[in-house]
Tab-separated table of C-alpha atoms in Angstrom:
chain	number	residue	atom	x	y	z
W	3	MET	CA	-51.585	7.038	14.256
W	4	ASP	CA	-48.586	8.808	15.440
W	5	ARG	CA	-45.046	7.770	14.600
W	6	LYS	CA	-43.681	6.789	18.380
W	7	TYR	CA	-40.095	7.189	19.635
W	8	VAL	CA	-38.529	4.886	22.268
W	9	ILE	CA	-35.249	5.556	23.539
W	10	ILE	CA	-32.630	2.628	24.818
W	11	ASP	CA	-29.668	1.358	26.021
W	12	ALA	CA	-26.952	0.793	22.699
W	13	ASP	CA	-26.944	-2.332	24.839
W	14	GLU	CA	-30.702	-3.245	24.486
W	15	VAL	CA	-30.028	-2.878	19.995
W	16	SER	CA	-29.625	-6.700	19.880
W	17	SER	CA	-33.345	-7.452	21.520
W	18	VAL	CA	-34.873	-5.093	18.643
W	19	ASP	CA	-37.088	-6.451	15.798
W	20	PHE	CA	-36.158	-4.399	12.921
W	21	ASP	CA	-39.031	-5.613	11.164
W	22	LYS	CA	-41.348	-4.231	13.699
W	23	VAL	CA	-39.336	-0.612	13.561
W	24	GLU	CA	-38.233	1.933	11.251
W	25	GLU	CA	-34.849	1.264	11.246
W	26	THR	CA	-34.002	-1.264	9.030
W	27	SER	CA	-30.525	-2.649	11.289
W	28	ALA	CA	-27.832	-2.309	14.026
W	29	ASP	CA	-25.559	-0.097	11.287
W	30	THR	CA	-28.565	2.091	10.727
W	31	ILE	CA	-29.791	3.799	14.200
W	32	ARG	CA	-28.286	6.877	15.522
W	33	TYR	CA	-26.667	6.619	18.495
W	34	SER	CA	-26.511	9.350	21.359
W	35	LEU	CA	-22.458	10.739	21.349
W	36	ASP	CA	-21.413	8.192	24.120
W	37	GLY	CA	-22.872	5.508	22.559
W	38	SER	CA	-24.449	4.533	25.760
W	39	LEU	CA	-28.038	5.230	23.391
W	40	THR	CA	-30.198	4.815	20.619
W	41	PHE	CA	-33.462	4.671	19.653
W	42	VAL	CA	-36.170	3.316	17.485
W	43	LYS	CA	-39.406	4.787	15.726
W	44	PHE	CA	-42.729	2.810	14.684
W	45	ASP	CA	-46.126	3.319	12.963
W	46	SER	CA	-48.171	1.205	14.663
W	47	ASP	CA	-50.606	1.891	17.431
W	48	THR	CA	-49.348	-1.078	19.149
W	49	THR	CA	-46.301	-1.324	20.977
W	50	PRO	CA	-43.389	-3.509	19.586
W	51	SER	CA	-42.936	-6.051	22.727
W	52	PHE	CA	-39.398	-5.320	22.911
W	53	LEU	CA	-40.091	-1.714	23.561
W	54	ASP	CA	-43.165	-2.520	26.675
W	55	GLY	CA	-42.904	-0.415	30.008
W	56	LYS	CA	-40.013	1.711	28.012
W	57	THR	CA	-41.040	5.940	27.289
W	58	GLN	CA	-42.830	6.904	24.402
W	59	TYR	CA	-41.993	10.422	22.816
W	60	THR	CA	-43.557	12.087	20.453
W	61	HIS	CA	-41.830	13.714	17.360
W	62	SER	CA	-41.352	17.376	18.798
W	63	GLU	CA	-40.307	15.561	21.857
W	64	ILE	CA	-37.886	13.336	20.469
W	65	LEU	CA	-36.135	16.382	18.487
W	66	THR	CA	-35.981	18.419	21.760
W	67	ILE	CA	-34.028	16.265	23.288
W	68	LEU	CA	-31.980	15.280	19.919
W	69	ALA	CA	-30.745	18.878	20.321
W	70	THR	CA	-28.955	17.858	24.030
W	71	ASP	CA	-25.407	18.319	24.176
W	72	GLU	CA	-25.858	13.841	25.011
W	73	TRP	CA	-26.438	13.331	20.892
W	74	THR	CA	-25.392	16.172	19.522
W	75	ASP	CA	-22.084	18.453	19.480
W	76	PRO	CA	-22.421	21.713	20.406
W	77	ASN	CA	-19.227	22.233	18.773
W	78	PHE	CA	-19.968	20.806	15.393
W	79	PRO	CA	-19.690	22.039	12.851
W	80	PRO	CA	-16.861	23.687	13.461
W	81	GLU	CA	-16.661	27.473	13.050
């Protein structure tokens, strides 16, 4: 069983069942720099129903996404 990652809109956080993902609450998840997106991860072979139909990413894929300017400030840390 491989860990899977799913990006969701920030306004979908209220539909997340935190018992079915690795994050513990809306306060412990990482958001994109503009606050419009976040992601959750899960270790089940069965996709939680609230994530049905959403794109799932591998660890290496999500790391590539999170390294983009949408998720990581290119000016941090300041030189």
